[in-house]
Each structure stands twice: as structure tokens, then as C-alpha cells.
Short mmCIF file of C-alpha atoms in Angstrom, two decimals:
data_model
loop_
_atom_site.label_atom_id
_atom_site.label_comp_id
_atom_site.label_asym_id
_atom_site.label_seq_id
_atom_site.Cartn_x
_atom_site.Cartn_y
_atom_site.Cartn_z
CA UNK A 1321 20.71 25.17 -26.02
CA UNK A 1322 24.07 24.18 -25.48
CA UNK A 1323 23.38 21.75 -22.63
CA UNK A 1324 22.15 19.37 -25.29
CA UNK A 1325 25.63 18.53 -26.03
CA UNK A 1326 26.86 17.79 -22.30
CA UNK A 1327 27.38 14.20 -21.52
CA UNK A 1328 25.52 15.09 -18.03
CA UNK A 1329 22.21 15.66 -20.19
CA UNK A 1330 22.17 13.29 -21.99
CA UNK A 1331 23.26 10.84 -18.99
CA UNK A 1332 20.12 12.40 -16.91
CA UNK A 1333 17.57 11.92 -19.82
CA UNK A 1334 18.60 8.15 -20.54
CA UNK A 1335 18.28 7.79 -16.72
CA UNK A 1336 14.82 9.23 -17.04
CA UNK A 1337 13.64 7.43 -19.79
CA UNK A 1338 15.17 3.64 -17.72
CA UNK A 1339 13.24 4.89 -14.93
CA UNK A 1340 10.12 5.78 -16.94
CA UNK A 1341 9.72 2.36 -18.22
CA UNK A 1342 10.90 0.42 -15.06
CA UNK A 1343 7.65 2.49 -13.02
CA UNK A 1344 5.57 1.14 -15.61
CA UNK A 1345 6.69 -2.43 -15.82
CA UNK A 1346 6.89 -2.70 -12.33
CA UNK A 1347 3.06 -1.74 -11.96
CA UNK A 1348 1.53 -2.94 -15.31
CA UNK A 1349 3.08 -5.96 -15.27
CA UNK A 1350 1.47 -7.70 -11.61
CA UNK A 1351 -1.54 -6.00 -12.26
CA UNK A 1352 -1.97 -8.03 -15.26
CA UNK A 1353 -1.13 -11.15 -13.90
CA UNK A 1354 -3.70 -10.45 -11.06
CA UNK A 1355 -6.35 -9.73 -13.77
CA UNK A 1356 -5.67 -13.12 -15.57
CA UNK A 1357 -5.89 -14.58 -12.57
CA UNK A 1358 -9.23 -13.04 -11.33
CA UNK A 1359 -10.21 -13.92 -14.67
CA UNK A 1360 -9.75 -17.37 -14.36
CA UNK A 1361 -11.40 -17.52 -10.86
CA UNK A 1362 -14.67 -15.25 -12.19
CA UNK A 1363 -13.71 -13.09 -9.69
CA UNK A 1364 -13.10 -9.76 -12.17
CA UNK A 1365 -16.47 -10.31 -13.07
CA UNK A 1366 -18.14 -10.53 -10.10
CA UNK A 1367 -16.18 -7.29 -8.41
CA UNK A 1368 -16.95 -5.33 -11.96
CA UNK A 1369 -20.50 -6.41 -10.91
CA UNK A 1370 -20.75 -5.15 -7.12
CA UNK A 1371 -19.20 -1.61 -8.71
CA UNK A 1372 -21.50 -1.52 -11.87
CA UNK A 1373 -23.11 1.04 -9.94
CA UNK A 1374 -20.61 3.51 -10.30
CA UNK A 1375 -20.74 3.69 -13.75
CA UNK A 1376 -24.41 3.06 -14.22
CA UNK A 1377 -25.40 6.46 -14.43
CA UNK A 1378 -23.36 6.98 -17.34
CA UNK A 1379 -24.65 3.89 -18.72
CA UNK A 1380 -21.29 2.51 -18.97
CA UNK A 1381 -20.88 -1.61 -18.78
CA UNK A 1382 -18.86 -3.46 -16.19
CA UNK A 1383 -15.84 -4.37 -18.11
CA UNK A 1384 -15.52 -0.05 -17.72
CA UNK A 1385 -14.91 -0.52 -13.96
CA UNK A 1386 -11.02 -1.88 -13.83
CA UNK A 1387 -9.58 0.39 -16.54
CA UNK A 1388 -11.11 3.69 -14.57
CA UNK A 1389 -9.62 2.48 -11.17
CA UNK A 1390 -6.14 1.82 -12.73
CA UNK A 1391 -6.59 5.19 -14.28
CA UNK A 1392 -7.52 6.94 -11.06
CA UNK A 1393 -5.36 5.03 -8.72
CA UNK A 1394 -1.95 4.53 -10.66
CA UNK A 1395 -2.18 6.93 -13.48
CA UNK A 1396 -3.39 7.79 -17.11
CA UNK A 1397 -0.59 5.47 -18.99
CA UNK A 1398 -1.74 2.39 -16.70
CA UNK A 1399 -5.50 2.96 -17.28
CA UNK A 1400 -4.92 3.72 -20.93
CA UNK A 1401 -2.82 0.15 -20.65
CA UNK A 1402 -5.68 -1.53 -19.93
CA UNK A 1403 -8.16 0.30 -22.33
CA UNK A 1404 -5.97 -0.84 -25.15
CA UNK A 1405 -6.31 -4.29 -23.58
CA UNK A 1406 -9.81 -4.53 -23.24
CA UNK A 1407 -10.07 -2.80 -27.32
CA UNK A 1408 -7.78 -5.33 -28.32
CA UNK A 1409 -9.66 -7.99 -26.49
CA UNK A 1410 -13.44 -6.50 -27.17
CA UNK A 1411 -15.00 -6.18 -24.26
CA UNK A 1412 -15.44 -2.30 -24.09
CA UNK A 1413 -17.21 -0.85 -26.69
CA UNK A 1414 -16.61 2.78 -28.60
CA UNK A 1415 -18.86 4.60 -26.43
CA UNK A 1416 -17.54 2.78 -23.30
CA UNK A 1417 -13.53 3.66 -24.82
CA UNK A 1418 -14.60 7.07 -25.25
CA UNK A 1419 -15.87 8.47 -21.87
CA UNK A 1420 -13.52 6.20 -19.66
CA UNK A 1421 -10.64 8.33 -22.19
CA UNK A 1422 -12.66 11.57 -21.43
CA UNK A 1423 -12.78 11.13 -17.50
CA UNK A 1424 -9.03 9.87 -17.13
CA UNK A 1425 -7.50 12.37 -19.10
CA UNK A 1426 -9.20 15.05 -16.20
CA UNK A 1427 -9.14 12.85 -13.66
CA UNK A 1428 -5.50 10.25 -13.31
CA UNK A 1429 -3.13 9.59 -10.49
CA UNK A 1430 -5.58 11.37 -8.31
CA UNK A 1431 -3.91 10.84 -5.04
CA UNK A 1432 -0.44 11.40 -5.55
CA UNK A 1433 -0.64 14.67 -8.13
CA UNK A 1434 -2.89 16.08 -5.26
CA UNK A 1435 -0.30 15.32 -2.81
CA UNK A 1436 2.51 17.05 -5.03
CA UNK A 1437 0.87 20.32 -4.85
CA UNK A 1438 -0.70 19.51 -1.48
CA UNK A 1439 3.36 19.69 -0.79
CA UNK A 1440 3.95 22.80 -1.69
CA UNK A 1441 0.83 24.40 -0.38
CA UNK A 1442 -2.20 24.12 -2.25
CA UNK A 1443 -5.32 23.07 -0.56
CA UNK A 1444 -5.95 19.44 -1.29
CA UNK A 1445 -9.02 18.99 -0.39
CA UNK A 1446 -10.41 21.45 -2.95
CA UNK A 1447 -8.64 20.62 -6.12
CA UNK A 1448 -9.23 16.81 -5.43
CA UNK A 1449 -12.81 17.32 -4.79
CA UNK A 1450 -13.52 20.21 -7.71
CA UNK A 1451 -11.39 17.87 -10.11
CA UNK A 1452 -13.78 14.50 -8.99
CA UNK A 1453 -16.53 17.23 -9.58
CA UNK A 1454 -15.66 18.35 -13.20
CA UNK A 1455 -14.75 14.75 -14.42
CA UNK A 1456 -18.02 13.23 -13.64
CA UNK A 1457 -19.94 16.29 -14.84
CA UNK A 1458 -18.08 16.28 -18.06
CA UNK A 1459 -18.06 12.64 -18.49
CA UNK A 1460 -21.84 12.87 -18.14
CA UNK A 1461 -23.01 15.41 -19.76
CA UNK A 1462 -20.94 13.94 -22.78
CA UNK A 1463 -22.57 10.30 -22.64
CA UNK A 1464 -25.56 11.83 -21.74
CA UNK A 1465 -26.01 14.36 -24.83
CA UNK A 1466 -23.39 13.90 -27.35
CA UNK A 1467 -23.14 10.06 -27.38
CA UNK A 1468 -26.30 8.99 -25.56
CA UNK A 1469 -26.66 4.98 -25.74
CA UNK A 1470 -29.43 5.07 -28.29
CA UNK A 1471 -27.59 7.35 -31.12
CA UNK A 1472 -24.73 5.26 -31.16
CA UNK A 1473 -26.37 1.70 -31.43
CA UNK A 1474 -27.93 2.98 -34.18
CA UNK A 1475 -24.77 3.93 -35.61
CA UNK A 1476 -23.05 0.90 -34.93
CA UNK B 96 -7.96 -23.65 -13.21
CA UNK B 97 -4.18 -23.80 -14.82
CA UNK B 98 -1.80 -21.52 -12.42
CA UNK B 99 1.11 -21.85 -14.91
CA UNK B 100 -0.81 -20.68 -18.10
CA UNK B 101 -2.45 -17.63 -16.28
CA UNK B 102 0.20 -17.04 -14.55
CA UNK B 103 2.11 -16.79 -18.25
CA UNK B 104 -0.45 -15.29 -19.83
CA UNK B 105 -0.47 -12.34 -17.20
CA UNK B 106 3.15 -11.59 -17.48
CA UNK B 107 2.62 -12.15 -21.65
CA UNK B 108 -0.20 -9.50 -21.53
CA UNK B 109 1.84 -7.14 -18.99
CA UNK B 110 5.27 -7.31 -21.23
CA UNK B 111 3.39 -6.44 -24.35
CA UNK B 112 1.77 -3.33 -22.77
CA UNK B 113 4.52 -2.28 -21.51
CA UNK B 114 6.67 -1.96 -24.45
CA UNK B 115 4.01 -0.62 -26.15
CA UNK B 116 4.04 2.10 -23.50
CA UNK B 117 7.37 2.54 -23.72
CA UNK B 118 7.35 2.68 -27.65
CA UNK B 119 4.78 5.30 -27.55
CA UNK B 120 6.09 7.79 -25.02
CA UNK B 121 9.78 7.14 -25.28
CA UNK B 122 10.33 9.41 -28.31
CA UNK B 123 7.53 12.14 -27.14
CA UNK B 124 9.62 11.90 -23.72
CA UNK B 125 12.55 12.69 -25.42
CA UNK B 126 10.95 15.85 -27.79
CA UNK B 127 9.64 17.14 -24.27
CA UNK B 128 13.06 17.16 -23.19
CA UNK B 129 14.99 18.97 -25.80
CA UNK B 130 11.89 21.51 -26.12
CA UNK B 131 12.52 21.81 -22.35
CA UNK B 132 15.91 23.35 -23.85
CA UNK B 133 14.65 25.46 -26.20
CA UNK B 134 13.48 28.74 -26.01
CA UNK B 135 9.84 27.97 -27.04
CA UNK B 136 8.77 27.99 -23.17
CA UNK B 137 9.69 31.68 -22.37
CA UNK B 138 7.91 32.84 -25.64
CA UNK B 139 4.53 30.88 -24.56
CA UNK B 140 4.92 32.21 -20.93
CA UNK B 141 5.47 35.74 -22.12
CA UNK B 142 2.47 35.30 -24.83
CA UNK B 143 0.35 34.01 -21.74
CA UNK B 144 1.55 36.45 -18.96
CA UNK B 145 -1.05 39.12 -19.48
CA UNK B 146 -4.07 36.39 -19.14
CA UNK B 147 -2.82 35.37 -15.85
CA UNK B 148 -4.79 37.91 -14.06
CA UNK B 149 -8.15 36.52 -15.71
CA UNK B 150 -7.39 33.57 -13.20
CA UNK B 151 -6.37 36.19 -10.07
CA UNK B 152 -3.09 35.14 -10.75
CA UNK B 153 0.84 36.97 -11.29
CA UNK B 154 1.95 37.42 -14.44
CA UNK B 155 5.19 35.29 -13.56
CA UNK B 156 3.18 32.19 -12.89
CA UNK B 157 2.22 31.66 -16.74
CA UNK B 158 5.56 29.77 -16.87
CA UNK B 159 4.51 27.05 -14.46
CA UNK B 160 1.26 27.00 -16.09
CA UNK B 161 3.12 26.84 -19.68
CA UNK B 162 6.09 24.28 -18.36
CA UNK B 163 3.28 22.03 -16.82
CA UNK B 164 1.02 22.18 -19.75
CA UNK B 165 3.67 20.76 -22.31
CA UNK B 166 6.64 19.19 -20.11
CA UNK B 167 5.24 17.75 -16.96
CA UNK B 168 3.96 18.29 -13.37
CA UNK B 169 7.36 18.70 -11.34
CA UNK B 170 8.85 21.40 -14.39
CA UNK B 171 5.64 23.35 -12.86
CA UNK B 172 5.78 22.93 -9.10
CA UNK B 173 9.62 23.70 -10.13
CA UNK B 174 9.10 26.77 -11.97
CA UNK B 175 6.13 27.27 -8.72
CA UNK B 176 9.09 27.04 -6.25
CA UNK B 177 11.01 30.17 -7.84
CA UNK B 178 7.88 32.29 -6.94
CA UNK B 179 6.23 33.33 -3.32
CA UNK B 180 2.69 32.34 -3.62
CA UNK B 181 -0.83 32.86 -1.46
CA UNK B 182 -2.93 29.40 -0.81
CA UNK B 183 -5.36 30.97 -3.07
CA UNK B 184 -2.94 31.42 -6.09
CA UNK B 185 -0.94 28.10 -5.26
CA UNK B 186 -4.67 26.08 -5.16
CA UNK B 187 -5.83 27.90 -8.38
CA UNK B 188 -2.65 26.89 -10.41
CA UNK B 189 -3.30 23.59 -8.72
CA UNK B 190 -6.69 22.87 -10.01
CA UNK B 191 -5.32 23.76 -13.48
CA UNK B 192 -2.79 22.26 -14.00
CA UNK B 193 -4.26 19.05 -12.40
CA UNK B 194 -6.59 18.91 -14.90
CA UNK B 195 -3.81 19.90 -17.75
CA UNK B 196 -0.79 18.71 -17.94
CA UNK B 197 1.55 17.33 -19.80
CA UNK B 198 -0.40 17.47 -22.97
CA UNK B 199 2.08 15.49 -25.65
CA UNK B 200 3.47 12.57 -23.31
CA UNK B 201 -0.71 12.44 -22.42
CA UNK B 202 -2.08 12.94 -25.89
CA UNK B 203 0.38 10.06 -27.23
CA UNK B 204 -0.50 7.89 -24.70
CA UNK B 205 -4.50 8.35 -25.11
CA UNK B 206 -4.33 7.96 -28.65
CA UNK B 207 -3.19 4.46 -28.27
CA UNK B 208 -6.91 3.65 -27.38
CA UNK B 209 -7.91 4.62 -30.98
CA UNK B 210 -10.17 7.23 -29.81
CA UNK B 211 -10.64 11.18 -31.31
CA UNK B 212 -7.92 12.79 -29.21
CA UNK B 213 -8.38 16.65 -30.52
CA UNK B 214 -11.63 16.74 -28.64
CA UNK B 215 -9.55 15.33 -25.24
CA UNK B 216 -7.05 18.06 -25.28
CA UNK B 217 -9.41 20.20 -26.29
CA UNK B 218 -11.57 19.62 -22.77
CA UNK B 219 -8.24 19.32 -21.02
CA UNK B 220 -7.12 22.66 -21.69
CA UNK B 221 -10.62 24.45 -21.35
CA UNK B 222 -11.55 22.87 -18.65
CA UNK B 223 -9.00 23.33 -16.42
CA UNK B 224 -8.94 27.53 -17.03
CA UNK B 225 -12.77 26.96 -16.09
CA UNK B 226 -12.10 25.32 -13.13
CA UNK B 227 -9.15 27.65 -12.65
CA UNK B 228 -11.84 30.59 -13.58
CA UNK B 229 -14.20 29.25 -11.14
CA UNK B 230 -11.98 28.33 -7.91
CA UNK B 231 -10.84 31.87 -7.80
CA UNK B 232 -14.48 33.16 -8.14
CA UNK B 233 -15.66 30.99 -5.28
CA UNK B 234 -12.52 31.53 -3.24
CA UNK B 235 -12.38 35.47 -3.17
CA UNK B 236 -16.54 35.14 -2.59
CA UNK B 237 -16.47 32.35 0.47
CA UNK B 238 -13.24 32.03 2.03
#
């Protein structure tokens, strides 16, 4: 308890906290201005189109496709980043906001927290493919059962 | 199309998430820290030592599993690196802690979508001792 009061702590933990924010403006920040930009061009639409595919099965639309690889690629704050974006901006729907939650918060950052215990001697290959595994079967068997399409237009 | 405006509306769009970011997990950042202090983690690790073996693990390595759960990834590998490990326990812990981890900095964050986050955590946490559960099943039968 009593390193709370050291300057040293309290030196490290602003330093964390700059650094915190800096990662995230330095990523969320140019991916934005890409997305505007492939906006603008029609190009988002047409590359959420040529990967509707992979989240057909869990009947999710094409505006799902960017949020999931921001999740999966750079992390869950970035993905969620974008989720709030696309609520705020209403082109995911609740069912859509729900699973692409459900399978980030398994599934984020996929390469580089398999390469940190990759490091120090896990096998790789077998968390990253049993963690793919368990998000997609999770993610469907939730849109698939609990909020199947029908259910919730009818709630909405 | 107008370079300038998208361009502006981009950086507009990337600020404001951002800071909202930032708002969000600065002050959980900060309680992670100071519970990081506390002695809270060696009573969870001692509470969760005996259910270790359920997972073919050492009773010592339910303070990575606790650290990782509520602090973050590198307190784990950290509290990992005190300990001498097999492949089989190090990629069990893995596939844990991959899929849970840093639960309030996480949870925070999620929330921000305006979604139900109890059930999240709740498949976070279960999930990963099933896929813990199951790793070490198919590891002692195969490999």
C-alpha cells in the first residue's frame, strides 16, 4: 500500500495513462479519416459487400463487417470505437450491436495477445485457432437461438 | 467529392472517439491500478488456488489467472514469469485468459455500445474455464 504515495508511482501511472490514449489516437484517429474517405468514394460499401459473406451466416448486415475487423485486428476499444459510431450514426441495428459485442469481447487483438503468450511459450496455433472456434460458435448459437432475426423484428 | 470536408470530418469523428475512449477507461485505468496495490489480488488467488487443478493446472498459477482477469494481460504473463511452466499448462492459461481478461477496463469500454454487458462478462468468464476445461482434456488425450 504504501507505494501509492511515491512520486515514482504515481509518475509511472500518469505515463501509462499518456501512453494509453496516445495508442488510441494514433490508430482511431487515421482509421477514421480512411472510413470518411471510403465513404465518400462508395468504396466502404462495396468492400462491406465482397465480405457480407462472412457474416451471413449469422445473418448479420454489411455495415457489421468494419467494426469486427477493427475489433479483431487492433483491439476491443477500437472496434467498440466504431460500434459506438455506427449506433450513433444508425447503421447497425440492436441485434447487429449485440453479437459483434459478444464475438469481440472473446475474440480482440487476435494477433498480437497470441503472440504475447506465444512469447513466453504457449502454443499459438492452438489458442488462436480454439479462441476463432469458440467466438463463432458462441456468436452463433446466440443469433441463432436467443436473438434469431425473426423474434427481434417483431420486437422492434 | 470534397477532400477538405472528409478529410475534416474524419479527424472530427476520430477526436471525438477518442476522448470518449479516454473518458471512459481513464478512471477504470486508474481503479485497476491502485487495486493492483491492494491486497484484494492475493485473497482472490488464494480463494481460487484449490480450483486450479480442475484446469490441470498449479495452485500458484491462480494469481496470473486472477491478475489477468481484473488488471490486464502483461500483470499475468508477469505473475506467469515467476513460475516454471509445461507447454501444456502455459497454453491452457493461455486460452483462458485470452478469452478473459481484463474484465473492468473491457466491461467499461463495451458498455459504451449501450448493450447488456452482465451477459458479456458473464460468457467471458465461463467461457474461457470451458475452453481452459477443454484444451487440457484434449491435450492430455492427443498430444
Amino acid at each position: 500500500m504504501d507505494m501509492i504515495t511515491t512520486w515514482e508511482f504515481w509518475q509511472q501511472t500518469g505515463w501509462g495513462l499518456v501512453k494509453l490514449v496516445w495508442q488510441m489516437a494514433v490508430i482511431v484517429i487515421p482509421l477514421m479519416v480512411c472510413m470518411e474517405i471510403m465513404k465518400d468514394l462508395q468504396v466502404l460499401d462495396k468492400v462491406s459487400g465482397w465480405f457480407h459473406w462472412t457474416v451471413k451466416p449469422f445473418a448479420m448486415s454489411p455495415a457489421a463487417v468494419f467494426p469486427l475487423l477493427v475489433g479483431l485486428v487492433f483491439g476491443l476499444a477500437y472496434g467498440a470505437g466504431f460500434i459506438i459510431q455506427a449506433a450513433k450514426e444508425g447503421t447497425l441495428g440492436k441485434r447487429d450491436l449485440y453479437l459483434i459485442s459478444l464475438f469481440l469481447v472473446v475474440n480482440h487483438s487476435a494477433i498480437e495477445d497470441t503472440l504475447l503468450f506465444a512469447v513466453v511459450g504457449a502454443n499459438g496455433w492452438v489458442v488462436l485457432i480454439f479462441r476463432f472456434v469458440a467466438s463463432i460458435l458462441i456468436t452463433w448459437a446466440v443469433g441463432r437461438f436467443i436473438m434469431p432475426v425473426e423474434k427481434v423484428h417483431q420486437e422492434i | 467529392m470534397d477532400w477538405l470536408a472528409t478529410t475534416k470530418r474524419g479527424l472530427v469523428k476520430g477526436f471525438t472517439t477518442t476522448w470518449l475512449l479516454t473518458k471512459v477507461m481513464a478512471p477504470v485505468y486508474l481503479a485497476v491500478v491502485l487495486l493492483g496495490q491492494t491486497p484484494v489480488m492475493d485473497w482472490l488467488a488464494r480463494l481460487a488456488q484449490p480450483v486450479m487443478g480442475l484446469l490441470g493446472l498449479p495452485g500458484e498459477t491462480a494469481t496470473a489467472l486472477v491478475v489477468g482477469n481484473l488488471l490486464n494481460l502483461y500483470a499475468a504473463i508477469g505473475a506467469m514469469g515467476a513460475l516454471t511452466l509445461d507447454t501444456r499448462e502455459i497454453t491452457v492459461l493461455a486460452m483462458v485468459l485470452l478469452i478473459s481478461h481484463n474484465l473492468l477496463v473491457e466491461t467499461a469500454v463495451s458498455k459504451q455500445t449501450g448493450i447488456n454487458v452482465t451477459s458479456l462478462v458473464l460468457v467471458r468468464v465461463v467461457g474461457g474455464l470451458l475452453a481452459g476445461l477443454l484444451l487440457n482434456w484434449g491435450w492430455q488425450l492427443w498430444i
